[in-house]
Tab-separated table of C-alpha atoms in Angstrom:
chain	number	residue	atom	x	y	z
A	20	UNK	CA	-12.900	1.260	-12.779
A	21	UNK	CA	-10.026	-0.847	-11.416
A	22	UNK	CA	-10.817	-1.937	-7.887
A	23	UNK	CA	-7.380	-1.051	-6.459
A	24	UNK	CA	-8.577	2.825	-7.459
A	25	UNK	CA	-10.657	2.230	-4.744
A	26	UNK	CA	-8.620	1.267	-2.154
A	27	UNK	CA	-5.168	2.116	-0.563
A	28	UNK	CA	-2.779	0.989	-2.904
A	29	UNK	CA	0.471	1.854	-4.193
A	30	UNK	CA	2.772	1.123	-6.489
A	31	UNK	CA	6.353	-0.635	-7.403
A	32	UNK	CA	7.703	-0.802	-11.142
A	33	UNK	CA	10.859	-1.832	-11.704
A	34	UNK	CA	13.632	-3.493	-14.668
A	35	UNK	CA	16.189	-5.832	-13.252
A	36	UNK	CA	19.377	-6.231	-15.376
A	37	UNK	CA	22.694	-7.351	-16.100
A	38	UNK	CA	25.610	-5.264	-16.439
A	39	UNK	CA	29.234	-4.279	-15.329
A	40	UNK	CA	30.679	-2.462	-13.038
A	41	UNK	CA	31.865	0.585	-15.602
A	42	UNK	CA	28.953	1.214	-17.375
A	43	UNK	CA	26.974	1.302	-13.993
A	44	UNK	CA	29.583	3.885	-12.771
A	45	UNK	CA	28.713	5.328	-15.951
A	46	UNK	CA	25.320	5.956	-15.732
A	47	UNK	CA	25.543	6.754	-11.948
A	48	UNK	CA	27.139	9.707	-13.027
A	49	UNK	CA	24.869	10.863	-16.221
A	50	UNK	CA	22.102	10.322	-13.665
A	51	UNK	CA	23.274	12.485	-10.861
A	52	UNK	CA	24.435	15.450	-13.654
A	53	UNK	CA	21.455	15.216	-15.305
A	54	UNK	CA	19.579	15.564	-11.694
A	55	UNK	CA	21.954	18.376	-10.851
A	56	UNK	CA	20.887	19.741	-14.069
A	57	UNK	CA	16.926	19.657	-14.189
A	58	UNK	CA	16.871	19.657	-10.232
A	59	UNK	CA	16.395	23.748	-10.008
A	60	UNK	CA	13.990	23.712	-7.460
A	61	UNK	CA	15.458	20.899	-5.594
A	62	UNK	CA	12.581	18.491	-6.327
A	63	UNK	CA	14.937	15.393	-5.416
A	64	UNK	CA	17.088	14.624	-2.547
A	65	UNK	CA	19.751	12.285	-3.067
A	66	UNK	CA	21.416	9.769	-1.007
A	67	UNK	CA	24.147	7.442	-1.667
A	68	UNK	CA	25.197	4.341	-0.292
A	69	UNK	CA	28.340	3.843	1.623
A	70	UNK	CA	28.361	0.039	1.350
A	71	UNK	CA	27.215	0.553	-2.564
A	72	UNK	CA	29.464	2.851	-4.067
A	73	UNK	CA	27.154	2.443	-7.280
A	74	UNK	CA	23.625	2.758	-5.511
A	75	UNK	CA	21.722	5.966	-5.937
A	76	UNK	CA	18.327	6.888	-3.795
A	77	UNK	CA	16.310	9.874	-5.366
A	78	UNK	CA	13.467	10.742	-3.345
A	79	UNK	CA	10.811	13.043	-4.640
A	80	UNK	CA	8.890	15.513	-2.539
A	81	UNK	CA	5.879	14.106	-3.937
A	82	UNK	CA	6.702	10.809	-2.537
A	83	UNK	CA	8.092	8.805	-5.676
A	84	UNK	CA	11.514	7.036	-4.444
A	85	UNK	CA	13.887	6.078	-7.617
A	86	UNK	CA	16.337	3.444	-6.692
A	87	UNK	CA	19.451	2.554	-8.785
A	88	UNK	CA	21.975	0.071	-8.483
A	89	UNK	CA	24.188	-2.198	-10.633
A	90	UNK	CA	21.432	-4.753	-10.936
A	91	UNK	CA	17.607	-2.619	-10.755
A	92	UNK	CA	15.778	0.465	-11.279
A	93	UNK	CA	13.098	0.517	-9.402
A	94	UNK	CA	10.261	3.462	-8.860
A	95	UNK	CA	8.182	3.225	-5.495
A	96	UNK	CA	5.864	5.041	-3.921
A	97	UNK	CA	5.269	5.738	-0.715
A	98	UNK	CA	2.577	8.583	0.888
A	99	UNK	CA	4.961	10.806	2.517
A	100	UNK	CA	4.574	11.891	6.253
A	101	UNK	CA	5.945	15.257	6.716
A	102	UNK	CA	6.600	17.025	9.889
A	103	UNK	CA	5.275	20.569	10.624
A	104	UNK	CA	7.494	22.252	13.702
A	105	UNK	CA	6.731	24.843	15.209
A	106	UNK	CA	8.730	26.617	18.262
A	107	UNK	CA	8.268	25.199	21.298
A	108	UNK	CA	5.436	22.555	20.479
A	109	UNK	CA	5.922	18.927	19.187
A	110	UNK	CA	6.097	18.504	15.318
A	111	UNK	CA	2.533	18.206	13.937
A	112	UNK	CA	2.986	15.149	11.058
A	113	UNK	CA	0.940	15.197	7.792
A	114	UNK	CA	0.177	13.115	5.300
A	115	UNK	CA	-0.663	14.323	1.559
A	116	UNK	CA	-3.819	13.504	-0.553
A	117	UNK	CA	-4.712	10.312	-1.981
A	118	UNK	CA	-4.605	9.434	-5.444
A	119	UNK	CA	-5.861	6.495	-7.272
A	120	UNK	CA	-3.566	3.823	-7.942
A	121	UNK	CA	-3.700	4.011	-11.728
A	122	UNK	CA	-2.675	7.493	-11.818
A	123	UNK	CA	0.374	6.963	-9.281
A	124	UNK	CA	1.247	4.090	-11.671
A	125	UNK	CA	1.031	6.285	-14.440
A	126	UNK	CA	3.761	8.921	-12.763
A	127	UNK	CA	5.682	5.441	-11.948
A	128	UNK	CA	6.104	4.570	-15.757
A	129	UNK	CA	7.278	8.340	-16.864
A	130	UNK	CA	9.892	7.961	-14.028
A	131	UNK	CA	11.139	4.479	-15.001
A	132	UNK	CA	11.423	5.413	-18.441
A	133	UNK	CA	13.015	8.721	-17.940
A	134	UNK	CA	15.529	7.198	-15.491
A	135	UNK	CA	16.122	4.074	-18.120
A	136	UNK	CA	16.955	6.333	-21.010
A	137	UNK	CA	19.708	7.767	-19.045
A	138	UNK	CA	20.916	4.303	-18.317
A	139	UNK	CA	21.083	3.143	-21.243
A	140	UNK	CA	21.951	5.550	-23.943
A	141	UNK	CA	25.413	4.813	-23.749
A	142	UNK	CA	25.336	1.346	-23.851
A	143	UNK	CA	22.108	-1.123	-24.130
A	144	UNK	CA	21.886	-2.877	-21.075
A	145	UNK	CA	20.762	-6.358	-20.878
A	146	UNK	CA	17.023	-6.611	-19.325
A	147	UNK	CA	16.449	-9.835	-16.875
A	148	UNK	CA	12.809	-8.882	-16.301
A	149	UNK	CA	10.604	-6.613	-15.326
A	150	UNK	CA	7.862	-5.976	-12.337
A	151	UNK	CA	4.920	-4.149	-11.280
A	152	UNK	CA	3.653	-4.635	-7.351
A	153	UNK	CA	0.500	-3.287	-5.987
A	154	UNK	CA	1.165	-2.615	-2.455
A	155	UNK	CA	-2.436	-2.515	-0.653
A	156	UNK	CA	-3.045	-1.156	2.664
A	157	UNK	CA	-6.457	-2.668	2.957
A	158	UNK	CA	-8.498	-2.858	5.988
A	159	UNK	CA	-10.294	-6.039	6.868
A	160	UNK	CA	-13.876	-5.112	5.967
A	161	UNK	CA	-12.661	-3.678	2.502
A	162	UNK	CA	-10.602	-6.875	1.243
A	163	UNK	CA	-11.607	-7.391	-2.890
A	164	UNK	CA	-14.150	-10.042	-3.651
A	165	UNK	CA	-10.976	-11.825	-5.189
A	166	UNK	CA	-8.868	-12.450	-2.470
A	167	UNK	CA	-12.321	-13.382	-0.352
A	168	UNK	CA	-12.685	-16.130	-2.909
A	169	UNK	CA	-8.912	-17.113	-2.080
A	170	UNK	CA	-9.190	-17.428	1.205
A	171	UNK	CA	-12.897	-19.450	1.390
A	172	UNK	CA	-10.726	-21.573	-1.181
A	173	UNK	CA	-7.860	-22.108	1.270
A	174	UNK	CA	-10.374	-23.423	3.949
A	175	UNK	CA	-11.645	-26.210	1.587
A	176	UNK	CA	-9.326	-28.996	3.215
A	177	UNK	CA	-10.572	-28.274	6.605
A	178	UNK	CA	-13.737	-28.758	8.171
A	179	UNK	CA	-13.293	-25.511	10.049
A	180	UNK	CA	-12.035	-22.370	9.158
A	181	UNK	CA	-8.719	-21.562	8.959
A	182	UNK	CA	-7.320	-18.739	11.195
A	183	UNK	CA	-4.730	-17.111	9.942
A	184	UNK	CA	-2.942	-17.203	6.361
A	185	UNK	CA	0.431	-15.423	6.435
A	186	UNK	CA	2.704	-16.169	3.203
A	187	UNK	CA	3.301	-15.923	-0.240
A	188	UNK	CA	1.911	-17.812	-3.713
A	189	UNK	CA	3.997	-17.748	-6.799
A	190	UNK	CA	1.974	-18.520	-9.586
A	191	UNK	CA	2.733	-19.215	-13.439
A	192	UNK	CA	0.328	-16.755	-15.269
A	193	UNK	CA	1.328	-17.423	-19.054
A	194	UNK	CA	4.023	-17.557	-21.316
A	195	UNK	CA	4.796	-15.419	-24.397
A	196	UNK	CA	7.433	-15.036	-27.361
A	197	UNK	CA	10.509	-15.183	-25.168
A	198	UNK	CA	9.348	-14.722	-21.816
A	199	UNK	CA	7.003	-15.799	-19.064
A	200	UNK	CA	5.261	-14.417	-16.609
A	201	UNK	CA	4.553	-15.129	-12.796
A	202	UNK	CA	2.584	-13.570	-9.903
A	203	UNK	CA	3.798	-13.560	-6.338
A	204	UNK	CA	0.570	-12.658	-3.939
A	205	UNK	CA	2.105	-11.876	-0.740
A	206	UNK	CA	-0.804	-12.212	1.672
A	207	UNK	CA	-1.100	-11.744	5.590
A	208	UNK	CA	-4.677	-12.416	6.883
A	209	UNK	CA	-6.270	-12.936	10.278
A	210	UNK	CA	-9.659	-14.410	10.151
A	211	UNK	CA	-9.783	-14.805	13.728
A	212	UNK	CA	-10.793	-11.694	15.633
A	213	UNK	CA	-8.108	-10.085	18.111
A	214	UNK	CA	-9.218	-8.704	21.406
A	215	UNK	CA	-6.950	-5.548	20.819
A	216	UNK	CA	-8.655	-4.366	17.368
A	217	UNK	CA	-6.364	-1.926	16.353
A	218	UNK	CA	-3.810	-2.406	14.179
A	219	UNK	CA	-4.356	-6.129	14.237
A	220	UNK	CA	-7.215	-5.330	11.514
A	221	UNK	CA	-5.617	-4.057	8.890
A	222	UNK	CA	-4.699	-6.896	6.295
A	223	UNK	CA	-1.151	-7.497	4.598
A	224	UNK	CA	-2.020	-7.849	0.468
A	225	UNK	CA	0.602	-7.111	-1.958
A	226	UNK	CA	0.517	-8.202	-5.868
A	227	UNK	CA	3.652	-8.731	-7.450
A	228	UNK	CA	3.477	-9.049	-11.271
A	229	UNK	CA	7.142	-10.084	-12.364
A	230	UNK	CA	8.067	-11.126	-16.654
A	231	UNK	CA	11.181	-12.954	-17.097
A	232	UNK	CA	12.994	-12.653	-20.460
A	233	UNK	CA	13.944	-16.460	-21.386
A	234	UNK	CA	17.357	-15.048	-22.306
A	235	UNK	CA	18.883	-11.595	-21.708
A	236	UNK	CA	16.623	-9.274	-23.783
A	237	UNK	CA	18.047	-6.057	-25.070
A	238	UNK	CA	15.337	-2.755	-25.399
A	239	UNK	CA	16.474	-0.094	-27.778
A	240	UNK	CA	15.238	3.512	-25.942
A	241	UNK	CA	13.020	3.716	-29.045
A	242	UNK	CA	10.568	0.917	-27.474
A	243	UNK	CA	11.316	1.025	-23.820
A	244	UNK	CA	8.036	3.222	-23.139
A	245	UNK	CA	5.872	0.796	-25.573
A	246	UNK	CA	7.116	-2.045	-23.507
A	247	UNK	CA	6.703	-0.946	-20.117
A	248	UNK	CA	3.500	-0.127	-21.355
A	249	UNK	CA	2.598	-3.384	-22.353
A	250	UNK	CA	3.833	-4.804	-19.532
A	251	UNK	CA	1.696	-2.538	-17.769
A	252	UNK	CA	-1.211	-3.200	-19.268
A	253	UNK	CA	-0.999	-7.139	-18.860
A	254	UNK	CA	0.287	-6.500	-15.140
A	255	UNK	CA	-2.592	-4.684	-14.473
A	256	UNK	CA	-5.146	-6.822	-16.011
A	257	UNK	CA	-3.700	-9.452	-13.801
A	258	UNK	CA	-4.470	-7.342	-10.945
A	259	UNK	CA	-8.001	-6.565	-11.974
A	260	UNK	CA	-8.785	-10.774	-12.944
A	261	UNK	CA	-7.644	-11.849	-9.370
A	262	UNK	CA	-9.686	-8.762	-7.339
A	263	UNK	CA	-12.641	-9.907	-9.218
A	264	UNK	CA	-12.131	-13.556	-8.639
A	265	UNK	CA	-12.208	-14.415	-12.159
A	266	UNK	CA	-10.179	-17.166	-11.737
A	267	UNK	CA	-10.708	-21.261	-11.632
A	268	UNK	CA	-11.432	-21.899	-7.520
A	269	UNK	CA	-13.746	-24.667	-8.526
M	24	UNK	CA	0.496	19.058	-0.022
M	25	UNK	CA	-3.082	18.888	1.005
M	26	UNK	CA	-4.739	19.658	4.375
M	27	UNK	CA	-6.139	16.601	4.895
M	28	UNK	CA	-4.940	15.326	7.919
M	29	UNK	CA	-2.980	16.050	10.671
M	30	UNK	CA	-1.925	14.205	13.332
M	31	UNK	CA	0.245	14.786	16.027
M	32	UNK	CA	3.113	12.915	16.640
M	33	UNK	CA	1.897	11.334	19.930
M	34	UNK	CA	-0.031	8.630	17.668
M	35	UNK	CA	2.827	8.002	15.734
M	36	UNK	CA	5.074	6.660	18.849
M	37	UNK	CA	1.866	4.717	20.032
M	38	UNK	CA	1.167	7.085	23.003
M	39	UNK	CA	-2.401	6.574	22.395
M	40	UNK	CA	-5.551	8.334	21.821
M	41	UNK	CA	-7.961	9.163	24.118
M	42	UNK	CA	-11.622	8.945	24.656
M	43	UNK	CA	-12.093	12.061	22.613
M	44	UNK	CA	-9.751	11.033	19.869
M	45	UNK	CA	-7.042	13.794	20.656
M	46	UNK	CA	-4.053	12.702	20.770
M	47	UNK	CA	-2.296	12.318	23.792
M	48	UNK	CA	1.670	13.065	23.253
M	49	UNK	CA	2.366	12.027	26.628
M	50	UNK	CA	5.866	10.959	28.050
M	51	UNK	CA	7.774	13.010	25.215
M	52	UNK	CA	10.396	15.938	26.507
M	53	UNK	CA	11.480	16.869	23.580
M	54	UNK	CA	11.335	15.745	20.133
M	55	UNK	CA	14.785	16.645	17.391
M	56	UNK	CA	15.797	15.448	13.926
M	57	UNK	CA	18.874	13.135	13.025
M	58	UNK	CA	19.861	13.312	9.521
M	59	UNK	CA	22.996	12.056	10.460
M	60	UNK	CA	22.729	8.172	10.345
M	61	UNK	CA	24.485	5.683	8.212
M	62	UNK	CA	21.275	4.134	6.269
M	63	UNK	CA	19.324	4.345	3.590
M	64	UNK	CA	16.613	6.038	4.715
M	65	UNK	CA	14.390	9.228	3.922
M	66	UNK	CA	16.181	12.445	4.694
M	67	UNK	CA	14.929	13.723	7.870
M	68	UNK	CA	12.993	11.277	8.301
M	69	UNK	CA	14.714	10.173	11.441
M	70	UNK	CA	13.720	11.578	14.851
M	71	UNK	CA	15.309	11.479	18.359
M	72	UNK	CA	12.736	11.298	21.075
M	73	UNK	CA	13.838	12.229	24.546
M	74	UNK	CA	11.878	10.965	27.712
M	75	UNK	CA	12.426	9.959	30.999
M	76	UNK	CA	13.531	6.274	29.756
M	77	UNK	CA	16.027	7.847	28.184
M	78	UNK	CA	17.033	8.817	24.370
M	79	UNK	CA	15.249	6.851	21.299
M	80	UNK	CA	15.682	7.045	17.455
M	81	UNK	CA	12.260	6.637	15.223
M	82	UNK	CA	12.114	6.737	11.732
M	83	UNK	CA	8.963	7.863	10.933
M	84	UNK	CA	9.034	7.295	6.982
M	85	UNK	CA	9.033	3.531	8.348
M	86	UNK	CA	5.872	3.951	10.181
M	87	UNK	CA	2.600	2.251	9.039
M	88	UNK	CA	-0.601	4.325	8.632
M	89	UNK	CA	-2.552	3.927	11.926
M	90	UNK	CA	-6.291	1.790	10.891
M	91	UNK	CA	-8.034	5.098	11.859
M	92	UNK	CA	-5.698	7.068	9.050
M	93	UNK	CA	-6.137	4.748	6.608
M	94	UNK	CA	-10.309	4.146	6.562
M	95	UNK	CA	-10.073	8.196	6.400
M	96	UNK	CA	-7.832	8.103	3.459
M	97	UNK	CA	-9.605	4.978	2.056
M	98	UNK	CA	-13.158	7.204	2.299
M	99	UNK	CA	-11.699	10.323	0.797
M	100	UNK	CA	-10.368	8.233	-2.375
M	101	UNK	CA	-14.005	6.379	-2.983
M	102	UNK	CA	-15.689	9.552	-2.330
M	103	UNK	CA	-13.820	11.426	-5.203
M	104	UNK	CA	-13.618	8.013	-7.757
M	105	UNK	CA	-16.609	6.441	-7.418
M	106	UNK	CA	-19.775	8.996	-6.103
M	107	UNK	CA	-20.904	9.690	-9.156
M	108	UNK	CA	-21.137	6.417	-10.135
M	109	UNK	CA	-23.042	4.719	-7.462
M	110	UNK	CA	-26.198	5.482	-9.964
M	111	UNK	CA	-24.576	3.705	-12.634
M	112	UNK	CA	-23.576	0.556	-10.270
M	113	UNK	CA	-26.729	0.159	-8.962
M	114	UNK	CA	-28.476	-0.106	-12.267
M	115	UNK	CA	-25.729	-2.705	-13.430
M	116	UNK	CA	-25.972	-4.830	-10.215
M	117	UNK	CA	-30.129	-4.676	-10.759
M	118	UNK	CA	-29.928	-5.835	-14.363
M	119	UNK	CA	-28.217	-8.529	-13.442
M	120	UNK	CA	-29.868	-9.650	-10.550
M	121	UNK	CA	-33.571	-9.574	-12.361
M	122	UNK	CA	-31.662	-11.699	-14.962
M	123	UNK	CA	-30.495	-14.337	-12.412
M	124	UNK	CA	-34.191	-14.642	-11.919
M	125	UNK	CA	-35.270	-14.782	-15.049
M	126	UNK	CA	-32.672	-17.199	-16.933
M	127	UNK	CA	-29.417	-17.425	-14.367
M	128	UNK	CA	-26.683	-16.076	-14.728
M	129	UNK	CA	-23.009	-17.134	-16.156
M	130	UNK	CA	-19.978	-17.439	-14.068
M	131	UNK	CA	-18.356	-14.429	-15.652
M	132	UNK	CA	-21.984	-12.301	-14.356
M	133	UNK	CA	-22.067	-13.567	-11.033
M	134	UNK	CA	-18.608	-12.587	-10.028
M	135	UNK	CA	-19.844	-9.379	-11.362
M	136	UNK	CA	-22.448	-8.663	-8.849
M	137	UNK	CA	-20.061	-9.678	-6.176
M	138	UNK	CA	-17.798	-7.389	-7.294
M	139	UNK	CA	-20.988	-4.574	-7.488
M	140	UNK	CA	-21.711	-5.458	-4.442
M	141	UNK	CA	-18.177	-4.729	-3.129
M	142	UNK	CA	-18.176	-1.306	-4.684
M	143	UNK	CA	-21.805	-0.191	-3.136
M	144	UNK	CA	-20.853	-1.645	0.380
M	145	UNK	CA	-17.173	0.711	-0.093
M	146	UNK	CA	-19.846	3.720	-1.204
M	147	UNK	CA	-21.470	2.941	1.742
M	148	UNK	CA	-18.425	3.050	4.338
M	149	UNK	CA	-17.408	6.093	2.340
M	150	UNK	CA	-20.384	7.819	3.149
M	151	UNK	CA	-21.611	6.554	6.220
M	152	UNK	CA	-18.974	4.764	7.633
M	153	UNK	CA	-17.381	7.438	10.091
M	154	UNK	CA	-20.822	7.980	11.783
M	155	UNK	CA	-21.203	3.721	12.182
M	156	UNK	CA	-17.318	3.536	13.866
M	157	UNK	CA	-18.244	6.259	15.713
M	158	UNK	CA	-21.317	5.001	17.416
M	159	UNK	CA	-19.377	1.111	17.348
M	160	UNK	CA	-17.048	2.906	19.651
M	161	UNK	CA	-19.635	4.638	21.357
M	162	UNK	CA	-21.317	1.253	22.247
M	163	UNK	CA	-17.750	-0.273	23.167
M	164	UNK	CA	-17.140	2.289	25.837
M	165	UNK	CA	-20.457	1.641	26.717
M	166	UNK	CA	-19.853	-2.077	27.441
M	167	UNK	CA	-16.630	-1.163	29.175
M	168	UNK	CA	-18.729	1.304	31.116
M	169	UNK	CA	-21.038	-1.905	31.822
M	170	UNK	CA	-18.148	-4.725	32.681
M	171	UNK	CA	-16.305	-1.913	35.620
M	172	UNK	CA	-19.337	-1.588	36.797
M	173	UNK	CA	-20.438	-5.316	37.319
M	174	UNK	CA	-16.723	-6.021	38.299
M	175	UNK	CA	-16.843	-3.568	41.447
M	176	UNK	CA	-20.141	-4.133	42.572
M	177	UNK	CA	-18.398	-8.028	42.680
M	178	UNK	CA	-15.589	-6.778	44.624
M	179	UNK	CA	-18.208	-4.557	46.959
M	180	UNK	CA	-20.238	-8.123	47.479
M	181	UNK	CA	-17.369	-9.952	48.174
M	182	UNK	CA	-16.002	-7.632	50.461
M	183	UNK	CA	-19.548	-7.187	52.534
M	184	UNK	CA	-18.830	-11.321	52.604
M	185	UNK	CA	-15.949	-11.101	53.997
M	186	UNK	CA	-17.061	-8.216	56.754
M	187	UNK	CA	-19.503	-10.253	57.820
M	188	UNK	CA	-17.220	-13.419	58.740
């Protein structure tokens, strides 16, 4: 019962590496035959970069955007907004159902890894790190006990209350065999009330969960899938420790 | 894709909503698709808007969810993951609470109600919220209803003033 299932929030996993520029041509092209392969009932669009001949942008119908590039993979999601036309009236614009965060994270990590073992089944690429964001569209009156407890601690210099908080925290979460870890909480808050209460009230909250390999790290295909799911897994209990509040404010 | 909301475009393009909550596509001629543009972007997500000022681009796939989207979306998603647990929460939360009474509670428990707490009072919206926003903006048009009316009976009053010099 993770408290970002119960919210609007969506995710970001992505490897950042280190390689050159002809294995990334490489793998540019295994990815786009194997997408012109499997891609039968057009289930991706692609777009390509004119300033980046090596960048690639799949987007999924479903609203799953794969981005690769000399440097990261990255899997995002985004709700899509579709337009319905119809002849002579103005397009009609949807958007699809909600799911819970866990189980777009879950479609995230079968992306990444399918996407990763085309990249690197010619040659092992050199991992930098690796990340996990939890993008939440929260409104004001929903905001997680957690980053309440934040902000009451960010008054404690003050005699008043603060009014606004707009930036970001990187914090140093642990360190393990050969890596550490940080967390960047992006946070944009308003504690003051505005007299146009529209859009003012939603709040800005994003998690960013990033592990950085002390020294290039190299992940057979093998043990790519039990290491994002590790990663995962710690990310994620991250998540869950700071929406609780179970962390030191005293 | 799932019925569960549809909006008009109007919103989108801030043209507003009105007191009924239709939107209002107002001051749009006519609206077209652009795939042709030199960014990374969605395909077809871009739009060209044609008006009176003139002609405009939007891309919609860089649009934020309007606040009244989002609570509706944010209800849906607690009403499917958490209903049938509400039972379950509100035992938890209780056990705890008669044991804060009885011989306190650890840090570790007290962050838990909080966090119960949280979950009941996002059952709650879930369930009830819609009605509460409903009659919140019921009240606010009543207050705007209110401050007109004080303003021109002012403007009458000062106006009798000034007949009378």
């Amino acid at each position: 019962m993770y408290w970002m299932d119960n919210l609007l929030v969506t995710p970001v996993l992505g490897i950042n590496y280190k390689t050159n520029l002809r294995t990334a041509f490489k793998y540019k092209e295994d990815i786009i035959t194997s997408i012109i392969n499997t891609n039968g009932d057009n289930e991706f669009d692609i777009k390509l970069n004119k300033e980046n001949p090596i960048a690639i942008l799949l987007f999924k119908k479903d609203g799953f955007n794969i981005q690769i590039d000399q440097q990261n993979t990255f899997v995002s999601y985004k709700y899509p907004i579709l337009q319905k036309r119809k002849a002579g009236m103005l397009p009609i614009i949807e958007t699809s159902k909600i799911e819970k965060y866990t189980q777009l994270l879950e479609e995230a990590k079968k992306h990444l890894k399918y996407f990763w073992s085309i990249i690197n089944q010619n040659e092992i690429i050199k991992i930098k790190r690796i990340g996990m964001m939890a993008i939440c569209n929260i409104e004001k009156s929903a905001i997680p006990p957690g980053l309440e407890l934040l902000i009451e601690h960010c008054n404690k210099p003050w005699n008043e209350k603060i009014d606004a908080i707009d930036g970001s925290i990187v914090a140093n979460i642990r360190k393990g065999d050969g890596y550490y870890e940080k967390c960047h909480h992006i946070i944009k808050y308003k504690t003051i009330e505005d007299e146009n209460k529209t859009q003012e009230s939603e709040v800005i909250f994003n998690l960013d969960y990033q592990r950085y390999y002390n020294e290039l790290c190299e992940i057979q295909n093998n043990k790519i899938e039990e290491n994002i799911n590790e990663f995962v897994k710690v990310s994620l209990e991250y998540f869950e420790k700071f929406g609780q509040g179970d962390l030191n404010y005293e | 894709m799932s019925e569960a909301l549809t909006l008009e475009l109007g919103n989108y393009l801030d043209v507003g909503i009105d007191e009924t909550d239709k939107i209002i596509p107002r001051e749009i001629t006519s609206v077209k698709s652009n795939k042709d543009v030199n960014e990374i972007i969605e395909p077809k997500s871009i739009i060209e808007i044609n008006n009176e000022l003139g002609t405009s681009f939007v891309n919609i796939s860089s649009l934020e969810i309007p606040i009244e989207i989002l609570k509706k979306k944010t209800r849906e998603l607690v009403i499917s993951s958490l209903a049938d647990k509400e039972e379950t929460i509100i035992e938890e939360r209780k056990k705890l609470i008669l044991k804060e009474y009885s011989g306190g509670l650890t840090k570790n428990e007290k962050l838990k109600v909080k966090y119960y707490s949280w979950l009941l009072d996002r059952i709650e919206d879930a369930q009830n919220g819609e009605i509460l926003d409903h009659f919140e903006k019921l009240v606010k048009q009543q207050e705007t209803i209110a401050d007109n009316v004080i303003s021109n009976i002012n403007m009458i009053n000062k106006a009798i003033k000034n007949i009378g010099k």
